[in-house]
CSV table of C-alpha atoms in Angstrom, one decimal:
chain,number,residue,atom,x,y,z
P,1,MET,CA,-6.4,17.5,-18.5
P,2,ASP,CA,-8.1,15.5,-21.6
P,3,THR,CA,-11.7,13.6,-20.8
P,4,ALA,CA,-9.8,9.9,-20.5
P,5,GLU,CA,-7.6,12.0,-18.1
P,6,ARG,CA,-10.4,13.2,-16.1
P,7,LEU,CA,-12.7,9.9,-16.0
P,8,ILE,CA,-9.3,8.1,-14.8
P,9,THR,CA,-8.3,10.4,-11.9
P,10,SER,CA,-12.3,11.3,-10.9
P,11,THR,CA,-12.8,6.7,-10.5
P,12,GLN,CA,-9.7,6.9,-8.5
P,13,GLN,CA,-11.0,9.1,-6.2
P,14,LEU,CA,-13.9,7.6,-6.1
P,15,LEU,CA,-13.2,3.7,-5.5
P,16,TRP,CA,-10.6,5.4,-2.9
P,17,GLU,CA,-14.2,7.2,-1.2
P,18,ARG,CA,-16.9,4.9,-1.7
P,19,GLY,CA,-15.3,1.7,-3.0
P,20,TYR,CA,-16.3,-0.4,-6.5
P,21,VAL,CA,-19.9,-0.8,-5.7
P,22,GLY,CA,-20.5,2.7,-4.3
P,23,THR,CA,-19.1,3.9,-7.2
P,24,SER,CA,-21.3,4.5,-10.2
P,25,PRO,CA,-21.1,5.4,-13.6
P,26,ARG,CA,-22.9,8.9,-13.0
P,27,ALA,CA,-20.8,9.8,-10.2
P,28,ILE,CA,-17.5,9.3,-12.6
P,29,GLN,CA,-19.2,11.4,-15.0
P,30,GLU,CA,-20.6,13.9,-12.7
P,31,LEU,CA,-17.0,14.5,-11.0
P,32,ALA,CA,-15.3,14.3,-14.4
P,33,GLY,CA,-17.7,16.8,-15.9
P,34,ALA,CA,-18.1,14.3,-18.9
P,35,GLY,CA,-21.0,12.8,-20.7
P,36,GLN,CA,-22.0,9.0,-20.8
P,37,GLY,CA,-20.8,9.3,-24.5
P,38,SER,CA,-17.5,10.8,-23.7
P,39,MET,CA,-17.1,7.9,-20.9
P,40,TYR,CA,-18.0,5.2,-23.4
P,41,HIS,CA,-16.3,6.0,-26.3
P,42,HIS,CA,-13.0,6.1,-24.3
P,43,PHE,CA,-13.9,2.6,-22.2
P,44,ARG,CA,-16.0,-0.1,-22.5
P,45,GLY,CA,-17.7,0.3,-19.4
P,46,LYS,CA,-17.2,0.8,-15.6
P,47,PRO,CA,-14.8,-2.0,-15.0
P,48,ASP,CA,-12.6,-1.1,-17.8
P,49,LEU,CA,-12.7,2.5,-16.4
P,50,ALA,CA,-11.7,1.1,-13.0
P,51,VAL,CA,-9.3,-1.3,-14.4
P,52,ALA,CA,-7.2,1.5,-15.5
P,53,ALA,CA,-7.8,3.5,-12.4
P,54,MET,CA,-6.8,1.2,-10.6
P,55,ARG,CA,-3.9,0.1,-12.2
P,56,ARG,CA,-2.9,4.1,-11.9
P,57,SER,CA,-3.1,4.0,-8.4
P,58,ALA,CA,-1.1,0.6,-8.4
P,59,ALA,CA,1.3,2.8,-10.0
P,60,ASP,CA,1.1,5.8,-8.2
P,61,LEU,CA,1.9,3.6,-4.8
P,62,ARG,CA,4.8,2.1,-6.4
P,63,ALA,CA,6.2,5.3,-7.6
P,64,LEU,CA,5.6,7.1,-3.9
P,65,VAL,CA,7.6,3.8,-2.3
P,66,GLU,CA,10.2,3.6,-4.6
P,67,ALA,CA,11.2,7.4,-4.1
P,68,GLU,CA,11.5,7.1,-0.4
P,69,LEU,CA,13.3,4.2,-0.6
P,70,ALA,CA,15.8,5.9,-2.9
P,71,GLU,CA,16.5,8.2,-0.2
P,72,GLY,CA,19.0,6.0,1.2
P,73,GLY,CA,19.9,4.2,4.8
P,74,SER,CA,20.1,1.0,5.7
P,75,ALA,CA,17.6,-2.0,5.0
P,76,LEU,CA,16.4,-1.6,8.1
P,77,GLU,CA,16.2,2.1,8.2
P,78,SER,CA,14.2,1.5,5.1
P,79,LEU,CA,11.7,-0.6,6.5
P,80,ALA,CA,11.2,1.7,9.7
P,81,GLY,CA,10.7,4.4,6.8
P,82,TYR,CA,8.1,2.3,4.8
P,83,LEU,CA,6.4,1.7,8.1
P,84,THR,CA,6.3,5.3,9.5
P,85,ARG,CA,5.9,7.0,6.0
P,86,GLU,CA,3.0,9.7,6.4
P,87,ARG,CA,-0.4,8.2,5.7
P,88,ASP,CA,-4.1,9.0,6.3
P,89,PRO,CA,-5.1,5.9,8.6
P,90,LEU,CA,-8.8,7.0,8.4
P,91,ARG,CA,-9.1,7.2,4.6
P,92,GLY,CA,-7.3,3.8,4.5
P,93,CYS,CA,-4.9,2.4,1.1
P,94,ARG,CA,-6.2,3.2,-2.1
P,95,VAL,CA,-5.4,-0.2,-3.5
P,96,GLY,CA,-5.9,-2.3,-0.4
P,97,ARG,CA,-9.4,-0.8,0.2
P,98,LEU,CA,-10.6,-2.3,-2.7
P,99,SER,CA,-9.5,-6.1,-1.4
P,100,MET,CA,-12.4,-5.8,0.5
P,101,ASP,CA,-15.2,-5.2,-1.9
P,102,PRO,CA,-16.8,-8.6,-3.1
P,103,ASP,CA,-17.2,-7.4,-6.8
P,104,VAL,CA,-13.7,-6.8,-7.3
P,105,VAL,CA,-12.7,-10.1,-5.4
P,106,ALA,CA,-14.8,-12.0,-7.5
P,107,ALA,CA,-13.6,-10.5,-10.7
P,108,PRO,CA,-10.2,-11.7,-11.9
P,109,GLU,CA,-9.6,-8.2,-13.9
P,110,LEU,CA,-10.2,-6.5,-11.1
P,111,ARG,CA,-8.6,-8.3,-8.5
P,112,GLU,CA,-5.3,-8.6,-10.5
P,113,PRO,CA,-3.9,-5.0,-10.3
P,114,VAL,CA,-4.6,-5.5,-6.5
P,115,GLN,CA,-2.9,-9.1,-6.7
P,116,GLU,CA,-0.1,-7.5,-8.7
P,117,THR,CA,0.4,-4.5,-6.1
P,118,PHE,CA,0.7,-6.5,-3.2
P,119,ALA,CA,2.8,-9.1,-4.4
P,120,TRP,CA,5.4,-6.5,-6.0
P,121,LEU,CA,5.3,-4.9,-2.4
P,122,ARG,CA,6.3,-8.3,-0.4
P,123,GLU,CA,9.1,-8.8,-2.6
P,124,LEU,CA,10.6,-5.7,-1.8
P,125,LEU,CA,10.0,-5.6,1.5
P,126,ALA,CA,11.5,-9.5,1.5
P,127,GLY,CA,14.4,-8.1,-0.2
P,128,LEU,CA,14.9,-5.2,1.8
P,129,VAL,CA,14.3,-8.0,5.2
P,130,ALA,CA,17.1,-10.0,3.7
P,131,GLU,CA,19.4,-7.5,3.4
P,132,ALA,CA,19.1,-6.4,6.8
P,133,VAL,CA,19.5,-10.1,7.9
P,134,GLU,CA,22.8,-10.1,5.8
P,135,ALA,CA,24.0,-6.8,7.2
P,136,GLY,CA,23.8,-7.9,10.7
P,137,GLU,CA,20.8,-5.9,11.5
P,138,LEU,CA,17.9,-8.5,11.9
P,139,HIS,CA,18.2,-12.4,13.1
P,140,PRO,CA,19.3,-14.4,10.8
P,141,ASP,CA,16.4,-16.7,11.4
P,142,LEU,CA,14.2,-14.3,10.2
P,143,ASP,CA,11.7,-15.7,7.0
P,144,PRO,CA,12.1,-12.4,4.3
P,145,GLY,CA,8.7,-13.6,3.0
P,146,GLN,CA,7.0,-13.9,6.0
P,147,THR,CA,8.6,-10.6,7.9
P,148,ALA,CA,8.0,-9.1,4.9
P,149,SER,CA,4.1,-10.3,4.8
P,150,ALA,CA,3.6,-9.5,8.4
P,151,VAL,CA,5.2,-5.6,7.9
P,152,ALA,CA,2.2,-5.7,4.7
P,153,ALA,CA,-0.5,-6.9,7.4
P,154,VAL,CA,0.6,-4.5,10.1
P,155,VAL,CA,-0.1,-1.3,7.7
P,156,GLN,CA,-3.2,-2.5,6.2
P,157,GLY,CA,-4.7,-4.3,9.2
P,158,GLY,CA,-3.8,-1.0,10.8
P,159,TYR,CA,-6.0,0.7,8.4
P,160,VAL,CA,-9.0,-1.5,9.4
P,161,LEU,CA,-8.2,-1.0,12.8
P,162,ALA,CA,-8.5,2.8,12.8
P,163,ARG,CA,-11.2,3.3,10.2
P,164,ALA,CA,-13.5,0.5,13.2
P,165,ALA,CA,-12.1,3.1,15.5
P,166,GLY,CA,-13.1,6.3,14.0
P,167,ASP,CA,-9.2,7.4,15.2
P,168,ARG,CA,-6.1,6.6,14.0
P,169,ALA,CA,-4.3,5.8,17.1
P,170,PRO,CA,-4.7,2.3,16.8
P,171,PHE,CA,-2.7,2.4,13.5
P,172,ASP,CA,0.2,4.3,15.3
P,173,GLU,CA,0.4,1.9,17.7
P,174,ALA,CA,0.4,-1.4,15.2
P,175,VAL,CA,3.5,0.8,13.3
P,176,ARG,CA,5.0,1.4,17.0
P,177,GLY,CA,4.8,-2.3,17.8
P,178,ALA,CA,5.8,-3.8,14.6
P,179,LEU,CA,8.9,-1.3,15.0
P,180,ALA,CA,9.5,-2.6,18.2
P,181,LEU,CA,9.3,-6.0,17.4
P,182,LEU,CA,12.0,-5.7,14.3
P,183,ARG,CA,14.7,-4.0,16.1
P,184,ALA,CA,14.3,-6.5,19.2
P,185,SER,CA,14.9,-9.1,16.9
P,186,ALA,CA,18.3,-7.7,16.1
P,187,PRO,CA,21.1,-10.5,16.6
P,188,PRO,CA,22.8,-9.4,20.0
P,189,THR,CA,25.7,-7.7,20.3
P,190,PRO,CA,28.7,-10.0,20.3
P,191,PRO,CA,30.8,-10.0,23.6
P,192,THR,CA,34.5,-8.7,23.6
P,193,ALA,CA,37.4,-10.6,25.2
P,194,THR,CA,36.5,-9.5,28.7
P,195,GLY,CA,33.0,-11.4,28.2
P,196,ARG,CA,31.0,-7.9,28.5
P,197,PRO,CA,29.2,-6.6,25.3
P,198,ASP,CA,31.4,-4.3,23.2
P,199,GLU,CA,30.2,-0.8,24.1
P,200,GLY,CA,32.6,0.8,21.4
P,201,SER,CA,35.2,1.7,23.5
């Protein structure tokens, strides 16, 4: 692993653990085993390096989600798979965590990777909701965009609840609640000629 790569991966780790404000150039250099001269040879400064690390974390997240969705299943199963994917709620989201950092929010170049990632995620989830509605898995009155934002908010909000409690239980409860709401929104089974729901007999 070359110096630039070590600097990026070290910054990814520190941003996840400490946030942007808590990540100092000295800490990055120590973790990467790189000197100050090496850091400024490859990057203009901490903001430039942070953007590179944030874009790498965003790309890693996209690749992970896309690989999981490529495993197949119905649209509703894919939504459920996204919600129940193995996570460490007490560590939070590599990308979402940075949205709580005032320096990131205030700087367009730092905020952009976060903004782009969640726009991509909402679009992806909205597509799954639309597919599920078309397939009859979800109620036709559900708005794909609104539902996608709600699903994303459950995960990100679940991280906050878990970290505040020091326990993953609130995150798991939020996920189970979201799944229950999605499944409850499935359209009713149409009645048969006898007036009873079709039991597949």
